[in-house]
CSV table of C-alpha atoms in Angstrom, one decimal:
chain,number,residue,atom,x,y,z
T,285,MET,CA,-79.7,-10.7,15.4
T,286,THR,CA,-76.5,-12.6,14.5
T,287,GLU,CA,-76.6,-12.7,10.3
T,288,ASP,CA,-74.0,-15.0,8.7
T,289,THR,CA,-71.2,-13.5,7.1
T,290,GLY,CA,-69.7,-16.5,5.3
T,291,HIS,CA,-66.2,-15.9,6.7
T,292,GLN,CA,-65.0,-18.6,9.5
T,293,SER,CA,-62.5,-15.8,11.1
T,294,GLY,CA,-61.9,-12.2,11.4
T,295,PRO,CA,-59.4,-10.3,10.0
T,296,THR,CA,-55.8,-11.9,9.9
T,297,THR,CA,-53.4,-8.9,9.1
T,298,ALA,CA,-52.4,-6.8,12.0
T,299,ALA,CA,-51.0,-3.8,11.9
T,300,ARG,CA,-49.2,-1.3,15.0
T,301,GLY,CA,-50.1,-1.8,18.6
T,302,GLY,CA,-52.2,-5.0,17.8
T,303,VAL,CA,-55.3,-3.7,15.7
T,304,THR,CA,-55.9,-6.0,12.9
T,305,ASP,CA,-55.3,-3.4,9.8
T,306,ALA,CA,-58.9,-4.0,8.8
T,307,ARG,CA,-60.3,-2.4,11.8
T,308,VAL,CA,-58.0,1.1,11.4
T,309,ALA,CA,-59.2,0.5,7.9
T,310,ALA,CA,-62.5,0.8,8.7
T,311,ALA,CA,-62.3,3.4,11.4
T,312,ASP,CA,-60.1,5.5,9.0
T,313,THR,CA,-62.8,5.3,6.6
T,314,CYS,CA,-65.6,6.3,8.9
T,315,ALA,CA,-62.8,9.6,9.7
T,316,ASP,CA,-63.4,10.6,6.0
T,317,LEU,CA,-67.1,10.1,5.9
T,318,ARG,CA,-67.0,12.6,8.5
T,319,ALA,CA,-64.6,14.9,6.4
T,320,GLY,CA,-67.6,14.7,3.4
T,321,GLU,CA,-65.6,11.9,1.5
T,322,LEU,CA,-68.1,9.5,-0.5
T,323,LEU,CA,-68.0,6.1,0.7
T,324,ASP,CA,-66.8,4.1,-2.2
T,325,SER,CA,-63.4,6.1,-2.9
T,326,SER,CA,-63.0,6.1,0.5
T,327,PHE,CA,-62.6,2.7,1.1
T,328,GLU,CA,-61.1,1.7,-2.2
T,329,ARG,CA,-58.1,4.2,-0.6
T,330,ARG,CA,-58.4,2.4,2.7
T,331,VAL,CA,-58.1,-1.4,1.5
T,332,GLU,CA,-55.6,-1.0,-1.0
T,333,SER,CA,-53.1,-2.6,0.7
T,334,LEU,CA,-54.8,-5.1,2.8
T,335,ASP,CA,-55.2,-8.7,0.5
T,336,ALA,CA,-59.1,-9.8,-0.9
T,337,ARG,CA,-59.9,-11.7,2.6
T,338,ASP,CA,-59.4,-8.7,4.7
T,339,ARG,CA,-61.0,-6.1,1.9
T,340,ARG,CA,-64.3,-8.5,2.1
T,341,TRP,CA,-64.8,-8.3,5.9
T,342,THR,CA,-63.7,-5.0,5.7
T,343,GLN,CA,-66.4,-3.9,3.6
T,344,GLU,CA,-69.1,-6.1,5.7
T,345,LEU,CA,-68.2,-4.0,8.5
T,346,LEU,CA,-68.6,-0.8,7.3
T,347,TYR,CA,-71.4,-1.2,4.8
T,348,GLY,CA,-73.5,-3.4,7.2
T,349,MET,CA,-72.8,-0.8,9.9
T,350,LEU,CA,-74.3,2.0,7.8
T,351,ARG,CA,-76.9,0.1,7.0
T,352,ARG,CA,-77.6,-0.1,11.1
T,353,ARG,CA,-76.6,3.1,12.5
T,354,ALA,CA,-79.6,4.3,13.5
T,355,TRP,CA,-80.9,0.7,15.0
T,356,LEU,CA,-76.9,0.8,16.8
T,357,ASP,CA,-77.3,4.4,17.8
T,358,SER,CA,-80.4,3.4,19.8
T,359,ALA,CA,-78.7,0.4,21.2
T,360,LEU,CA,-75.7,2.5,21.9
T,361,SER,CA,-77.6,5.2,23.5
T,362,GLU,CA,-78.9,3.4,26.4
T,363,ARG,CA,-75.7,2.5,27.7
T,364,VAL,CA,-73.5,5.6,27.1
T,365,ARG,CA,-74.1,7.6,29.8
T,366,GLY,CA,-75.7,11.3,28.8
T,367,GLY,CA,-75.9,9.6,25.5
T,368,LEU,CA,-73.0,9.7,22.4
T,369,ALA,CA,-73.7,13.2,22.0
T,370,ARG,CA,-71.2,14.0,24.5
T,371,LEU,CA,-68.9,11.8,23.0
T,372,ASP,CA,-65.7,12.2,19.9
T,373,PRO,CA,-67.3,11.0,16.7
T,374,ASP,CA,-64.4,9.3,16.7
T,375,LEU,CA,-65.5,7.4,19.6
T,376,THR,CA,-68.8,7.0,18.3
T,377,ASP,CA,-67.8,5.6,15.2
T,378,ILE,CA,-65.5,2.8,16.9
T,379,LEU,CA,-68.6,2.1,19.3
T,380,ARG,CA,-70.8,1.0,16.2
T,381,LEU,CA,-68.5,-0.2,14.8
T,382,GLY,CA,-67.8,-2.4,17.6
T,383,VAL,CA,-71.5,-3.4,18.6
T,384,TYR,CA,-72.1,-4.6,14.7
T,385,GLN,CA,-68.9,-7.0,15.0
T,386,LEU,CA,-70.7,-8.4,18.7
T,387,LEU,CA,-74.1,-8.6,17.2
T,388,PHE,CA,-74.2,-9.1,13.5
T,389,MET,CA,-70.7,-10.9,12.7
T,390,ARG,CA,-70.3,-14.1,13.5
T,391,SER,CA,-67.1,-14.2,12.0
T,392,VAL,CA,-66.0,-12.7,15.3
T,393,PRO,CA,-66.1,-14.0,18.9
T,394,PRO,CA,-66.9,-11.3,21.1
T,395,TYR,CA,-63.4,-11.2,23.0
T,396,ALA,CA,-61.6,-10.5,19.9
T,397,ALA,CA,-64.4,-7.8,19.3
T,398,ILE,CA,-64.4,-5.8,22.5
T,399,ALA,CA,-60.7,-5.8,22.7
T,400,GLN,CA,-60.0,-4.9,19.0
T,401,SER,CA,-62.3,-1.8,19.6
T,402,VAL,CA,-60.7,-1.3,23.5
T,403,GLU,CA,-57.5,-1.1,22.1
T,404,LEU,CA,-58.5,0.8,18.8
T,405,ALA,CA,-59.8,3.1,21.1
T,406,LYS,CA,-56.7,3.5,22.9
T,407,ARG,CA,-54.9,4.6,19.8
T,408,ARG,CA,-57.0,7.4,18.5
T,409,HIS,CA,-57.9,8.9,22.4
T,410,GLY,CA,-56.1,7.9,25.2
T,411,LEU,CA,-56.7,5.1,28.3
T,412,GLY,CA,-60.0,7.1,29.5
T,413,ALA,CA,-62.0,6.4,26.2
T,414,SER,CA,-60.8,2.8,26.3
T,415,LYS,CA,-62.1,2.2,29.5
T,416,LEU,CA,-65.6,3.3,27.9
T,417,VAL,CA,-65.6,1.4,25.0
T,418,ASN,CA,-64.9,-1.5,27.4
T,419,ALA,CA,-67.5,-0.8,29.2
T,420,VAL,CA,-70.0,-0.1,27.0
T,421,LEU,CA,-69.3,-2.7,24.4
T,422,ARG,CA,-69.1,-5.5,27.6
T,423,ARG,CA,-72.6,-4.8,28.7
T,424,VAL,CA,-73.6,-4.6,24.9
T,425,ASP,CA,-72.5,-8.5,25.2
T,426,ARG,CA,-74.1,-9.4,28.6
T,427,GLU,CA,-77.7,-8.2,27.3
T,428,ARG,CA,-77.6,-9.1,23.9
T,429,GLU,CA,-80.6,-11.3,24.3
T,430,THR,CA,-82.3,-8.6,25.4
T,431,ILE,CA,-82.0,-5.6,23.3
T,432,PRO,CA,-85.0,-6.1,20.8
T,433,PHE,CA,-84.5,-6.5,16.8
T,434,PRO,CA,-86.2,-5.4,15.0
T,435,PRO,CA,-86.4,-2.7,17.7
T,436,VAL,CA,-89.0,0.0,18.2
T,437,PRO,CA,-88.5,3.5,19.8
T,438,ARG,CA,-88.5,3.4,23.8
T,439,VAL,CA,-92.3,4.8,25.0
T,440,GLU,CA,-92.3,5.8,29.2
T,441,SER,CA,-95.0,3.7,30.5
T,442,GLY,CA,-98.6,5.1,30.1
T,443,ALA,CA,-97.4,7.0,27.1
T,444,PRO,CA,-98.7,7.6,24.3
T,445,ARG,CA,-98.0,4.3,21.1
T,446,PRO,CA,-94.6,5.5,19.3
T,447,ASP,CA,-95.2,7.3,16.2
T,448,PRO,CA,-94.7,4.7,13.5
T,449,ILE,CA,-92.8,7.0,11.5
T,450,ASP,CA,-90.6,6.9,14.3
T,451,ALA,CA,-90.8,3.1,14.5
T,452,LEU,CA,-89.9,2.6,10.4
T,453,ALA,CA,-86.9,5.0,10.3
T,454,LEU,CA,-85.3,3.0,13.3
T,455,SER,CA,-85.5,-0.3,12.5
T,456,HIS,CA,-84.9,0.1,8.9
T,457,SER,CA,-82.0,2.9,9.9
T,458,HIS,CA,-82.6,5.1,7.4
T,459,PRO,CA,-83.6,9.2,8.7
T,460,ARG,CA,-86.5,9.9,9.3
T,461,TRP,CA,-88.0,13.4,7.6
T,462,LEU,CA,-86.9,11.0,4.8
T,463,VAL,CA,-89.0,8.2,6.0
T,464,ALA,CA,-91.7,10.7,6.9
T,465,ARG,CA,-91.4,11.9,2.6
T,466,TRP,CA,-91.6,8.7,1.4
T,467,VAL,CA,-95.0,7.5,3.6
T,468,ALA,CA,-96.8,10.6,2.7
T,469,ARG,CA,-95.9,9.7,-1.0
T,470,TRP,CA,-96.2,5.9,-1.1
T,471,GLY,CA,-97.7,5.1,2.0
T,472,ALA,CA,-96.3,3.1,4.9
T,473,GLU,CA,-96.3,-0.7,3.3
T,474,ASP,CA,-94.3,-0.1,0.3
T,475,THR,CA,-92.4,2.6,1.6
T,476,GLU,CA,-91.5,-0.4,4.7
T,477,ARG,CA,-90.7,-2.5,1.7
T,478,LEU,CA,-88.4,-0.3,-0.3
T,479,LEU,CA,-87.0,0.4,3.3
T,480,ALA,CA,-85.6,-3.3,3.7
T,481,ALA,CA,-84.4,-3.7,0.1
T,482,ASN,CA,-82.1,-0.8,0.6
T,483,ASN,CA,-81.0,-2.8,3.8
T,484,ALA,CA,-80.3,-6.1,1.6
T,485,GLU,CA,-77.1,-6.8,0.6
T,486,ALA,CA,-76.6,-5.6,-3.3
T,487,PRO,CA,-76.7,-8.6,-5.9
T,488,ILE,CA,-73.5,-9.2,-7.6
T,489,ILE,CA,-74.0,-9.6,-11.3
T,490,VAL,CA,-71.5,-9.8,-14.0
T,491,ARG,CA,-72.0,-9.4,-17.8
T,492,PRO,CA,-69.6,-11.3,-20.2
T,493,PHE,CA,-67.1,-9.3,-21.9
T,494,GLY,CA,-65.4,-11.4,-25.3
T,495,VAL,CA,-67.4,-14.6,-24.5
T,496,VAL,CA,-70.6,-15.7,-24.5
T,497,ARG,CA,-72.3,-16.3,-21.4
T,498,GLU,CA,-72.7,-20.1,-21.2
T,499,GLN,CA,-69.0,-20.1,-21.8
T,500,LEU,CA,-68.5,-17.4,-18.6
T,501,GLU,CA,-71.0,-19.7,-16.8
T,502,ALA,CA,-69.0,-22.9,-17.5
T,503,MET,CA,-65.5,-21.1,-16.7
T,504,LEU,CA,-67.5,-19.5,-13.6
T,505,GLU,CA,-69.0,-23.3,-12.3
T,506,SER,CA,-65.5,-25.0,-12.8
T,507,ALA,CA,-64.1,-22.4,-10.5
T,508,GLY,CA,-66.7,-23.2,-7.9
T,509,VAL,CA,-69.3,-20.9,-7.9
T,510,HIS,CA,-72.9,-20.1,-7.7
T,511,VAL,CA,-74.5,-18.7,-11.0
T,512,GLU,CA,-77.6,-17.9,-11.5
T,513,ASP,CA,-80.3,-16.4,-14.4
T,514,VAL,CA,-81.2,-12.5,-13.7
T,515,PRO,CA,-84.0,-11.0,-14.9
T,516,LEU,CA,-84.6,-8.8,-17.7
T,517,VAL,CA,-81.7,-9.1,-18.7
T,518,ARG,CA,-80.7,-13.0,-19.8
T,519,ASP,CA,-77.1,-12.5,-20.8
T,520,SER,CA,-76.4,-11.2,-17.2
T,521,ILE,CA,-75.3,-13.6,-14.7
T,522,ARG,CA,-75.6,-13.2,-11.2
T,523,VAL,CA,-73.1,-14.9,-8.8
T,524,THR,CA,-73.9,-16.0,-5.2
T,525,GLY,CA,-71.7,-16.8,-2.1
T,526,ASN,CA,-68.8,-15.9,-0.6
T,527,VAL,CA,-66.7,-15.5,-3.9
T,528,SER,CA,-63.7,-12.9,-4.9
T,529,LEU,CA,-64.4,-12.5,-8.1
T,530,ALA,CA,-61.0,-10.4,-8.1
T,531,GLU,CA,-59.2,-14.0,-7.5
T,532,LEU,CA,-61.5,-15.7,-10.4
T,533,GLY,CA,-59.5,-16.3,-13.4
T,534,ALA,CA,-62.3,-15.3,-15.5
T,535,TYR,CA,-62.4,-11.8,-14.5
T,536,ARG,CA,-58.1,-11.4,-14.5
T,537,GLN,CA,-58.6,-12.7,-17.9
T,538,GLY,CA,-61.0,-9.8,-18.8
T,539,LEU,CA,-64.1,-11.8,-19.7
T,540,PHE,CA,-66.5,-9.8,-17.9
T,541,PHE,CA,-67.2,-7.0,-15.9
T,542,VAL,CA,-69.9,-5.7,-12.7
T,543,GLN,CA,-73.0,-4.0,-13.6
T,544,ASP,CA,-76.8,-3.3,-12.7
T,545,PRO,CA,-79.1,-4.8,-14.5
T,546,GLY,CA,-80.5,-1.3,-14.7
T,547,ALA,CA,-77.5,0.3,-16.4
T,548,THR,CA,-77.5,-2.6,-18.9
T,549,LEU,CA,-80.8,-2.0,-19.8
T,550,VAL,CA,-80.4,1.8,-19.5
T,551,THR,CA,-77.6,1.2,-22.6
T,552,ARG,CA,-80.0,-0.9,-24.2
T,553,TYR,CA,-82.4,1.4,-24.6
T,554,ALA,CA,-80.8,3.9,-26.2
T,555,ALA,CA,-80.6,1.1,-29.1
T,556,ILE,CA,-77.4,2.6,-30.5
T,557,ALA,CA,-76.9,1.8,-34.4
T,558,PRO,CA,-73.8,-0.5,-35.2
T,559,GLY,CA,-70.5,2.0,-36.1
T,560,SER,CA,-72.2,5.0,-34.1
T,561,THR,CA,-70.3,7.6,-32.2
T,562,VAL,CA,-70.9,8.2,-28.9
T,563,ALA,CA,-69.7,10.1,-25.7
T,564,ASP,CA,-70.8,8.8,-22.9
T,565,LEU,CA,-69.9,12.4,-20.4
T,566,CYS,CA,-70.5,10.7,-16.9
T,567,ALA,CA,-69.1,7.3,-17.4
T,568,ALA,CA,-67.2,6.4,-14.5
T,569,PRO,CA,-67.4,3.8,-12.9
T,570,GLY,CA,-67.3,2.7,-17.1
T,571,GLY,CA,-69.4,-0.3,-16.9
T,572,LYS,CA,-72.4,2.1,-19.4
T,573,ALA,CA,-69.1,2.8,-21.6
T,574,LEU,CA,-68.1,-1.0,-22.1
T,575,GLU,CA,-71.9,-1.7,-23.0
T,576,LEU,CA,-71.9,1.0,-25.9
T,577,SER,CA,-68.5,-0.1,-27.2
T,578,ARG,CA,-70.2,-3.5,-28.1
T,579,THR,CA,-72.1,-1.7,-31.4
T,580,ALA,CA,-70.6,1.6,-31.4
T,581,GLY,CA,-67.4,2.2,-33.7
T,582,VAL,CA,-66.2,4.7,-31.5
T,583,VAL,CA,-67.1,5.7,-27.2
T,584,ILE,CA,-66.3,8.3,-25.7
T,585,ALA,CA,-65.4,7.7,-22.0
T,586,ALA,CA,-65.6,11.4,-19.8
T,587,ASP,CA,-65.8,12.1,-16.2
T,588,ARG,CA,-64.5,15.0,-14.3
T,589,SER,CA,-63.3,13.2,-11.5
T,590,PHE,CA,-59.4,12.2,-12.6
T,591,GLN,CA,-58.8,9.5,-9.8
T,592,ARG,CA,-62.8,7.9,-10.8
T,593,LEU,CA,-61.2,8.1,-14.7
T,594,THR,CA,-57.7,6.3,-13.0
T,595,ARG,CA,-59.9,3.2,-11.6
T,596,MET,CA,-62.0,3.2,-14.9
T,597,LEU,CA,-59.1,2.8,-17.7
T,598,THR,CA,-57.4,-0.1,-15.1
T,599,ASN,CA,-61.0,-1.8,-15.5
T,600,PHE,CA,-60.7,-1.3,-19.7
T,601,ARG,CA,-57.4,-1.9,-19.8
T,602,ARG,CA,-58.3,-5.7,-18.0
T,603,VAL,CA,-61.0,-6.3,-20.6
T,604,GLU,CA,-58.6,-4.8,-23.4
T,605,ALA,CA,-61.7,-2.6,-24.5
T,606,ARG,CA,-61.0,-1.4,-28.1
T,607,ALA,CA,-62.9,2.3,-29.3
T,608,ILE,CA,-62.8,3.9,-26.1
T,609,TYR,CA,-61.6,6.9,-25.7
T,610,ALA,CA,-61.3,8.6,-22.0
T,611,LEU,CA,-61.0,11.8,-20.8
T,612,VAL,CA,-61.1,13.7,-18.0
T,613,ALA,CA,-64.3,16.4,-18.8
T,614,ASP,CA,-66.9,18.3,-17.5
T,615,ALA,CA,-70.3,17.4,-19.1
T,616,ARG,CA,-71.7,21.1,-18.6
T,617,GLU,CA,-68.3,22.2,-21.1
T,618,PRO,CA,-68.2,19.0,-22.9
T,619,ALA,CA,-64.6,19.4,-25.1
T,620,ILE,CA,-66.1,17.3,-27.8
T,621,VAL,CA,-66.9,17.3,-31.6
T,622,PRO,CA,-70.8,16.5,-33.1
T,623,VAL,CA,-71.3,12.7,-32.3
T,624,ASP,CA,-74.5,10.7,-32.7
T,625,ALA,CA,-75.7,10.1,-29.2
T,626,VAL,CA,-74.8,11.5,-26.4
T,627,LEU,CA,-75.4,9.4,-22.8
T,628,ILE,CA,-75.4,11.7,-19.3
T,629,ASP,CA,-75.7,9.7,-15.9
T,630,VAL,CA,-76.0,13.4,-13.9
T,631,PRO,CA,-75.0,13.3,-10.5
T,632,CYS,CA,-79.2,13.3,-8.7
T,633,THR,CA,-80.1,12.7,-4.9
T,634,GLY,CA,-78.7,9.2,-4.9
T,635,THR,CA,-81.8,7.6,-2.7
T,636,GLY,CA,-82.2,4.8,-5.4
T,637,THR,CA,-79.1,4.0,-5.1
T,638,PHE,CA,-78.9,3.0,-1.4
T,639,ARG,CA,-78.9,-0.5,-1.2
T,640,ARG,CA,-75.3,0.1,-3.0
T,641,HIS,CA,-74.7,3.2,-0.9
T,642,PRO,CA,-75.7,2.9,2.6
T,643,ASP,CA,-73.7,6.2,3.4
T,644,ALA,CA,-76.0,8.3,1.2
T,645,ARG,CA,-78.7,7.8,3.1
T,646,TRP,CA,-77.0,9.3,6.1
T,647,ARG,CA,-75.5,12.0,4.1
T,648,LEU,CA,-78.2,13.4,2.0
T,649,LYS,CA,-80.2,16.0,3.5
T,650,VAL,CA,-83.8,18.1,3.3
T,651,SER,CA,-82.5,20.8,0.9
T,652,ASP,CA,-80.6,18.1,-1.4
T,653,LEU,CA,-84.5,17.7,-2.8
T,654,ALA,CA,-86.8,19.6,-4.5
T,655,VAL,CA,-88.4,22.7,-3.7
T,656,THR,CA,-91.6,20.6,-4.1
T,657,SER,CA,-91.0,17.7,-1.3
T,658,VAL,CA,-94.0,16.5,0.6
T,659,PRO,CA,-94.2,18.0,3.9
T,660,VAL,CA,-92.7,15.8,6.3
T,661,PRO,CA,-95.3,15.4,9.4
T,662,PRO,CA,-94.3,17.3,12.6
T,663,ARG,CA,-92.9,14.9,15.3
T,664,PRO,CA,-96.1,14.2,18.0
T,665,ARG,CA,-95.3,15.7,21.4
T,666,TRP,CA,-96.0,13.3,24.5
């Protein structure tokens, strides 16, 4: 069940107490998520002091753990006396991170995954908690070959077959109520394909800026980066392999930015006339504003979050974007004069972004969706 990470070893920087800074950042991000913060903003703040290699390692650990959380909880529940419900939520997250390192990260030797998790638990919760983490993780390590993956719901001898919705929710690590909703709408087969896609690592797609595609492609290849074509958006480039974009010369020169094809197509469908004045009222992280600036005379890029706006301005400066004017503003009361076109990427349920935002599936509630939603089938009684 081990996944190939492409890293040759674990994080390098060490914090006080012998726990690596990367693992401390991962645990602190989990705490931020429990407090209601979004994964992206918390992650960027927590890894700011780490080098590029450790940032990649921490992202792999955090995002991977969140994509497998339901399965990790299932494996842990059978090995924690009394179940996870009796544990402090922070301790549960330490166990999740430890098990993910043990079973899914080839870069981490088992002894390191266990020892670091034990020390982290000791620092945050005391000696008793560290002994529990040590016992649980050592048992997981001993029993790794007998832990089923993909998992199936546990059924007592003589009981009916497991509910297929339970099986899908567990094996693909999504909330049961959401899986039931999708199965009712699209059927089990299409739902399973969607769940699998949500758990796949999102591709890295870059857009040339200030250069043509062929020039950027040549620069990336000369830096040892493997590139591929992108369906539907021919001038975009897919970057594959273990690469840190921020370390590339083309990135530092501002010759590309990252953008999914879906976002690129939105700006193309808008068909902005050359020289137009356009307002992007939910602009962060800024990719669509950059796309619009290729043809528009003026782009007003607004977002109500000052923190997100600051990151957006950093990207604009890196690529030396011109004719883009950024401001903090609420799209419901935009402080702008009449313009030729308005683009609004309004907040939504986020179910279409689970691949890039694995925390969203655990944050979403039934009440967040429309009241006209398909009823969730009841859990069967055994």
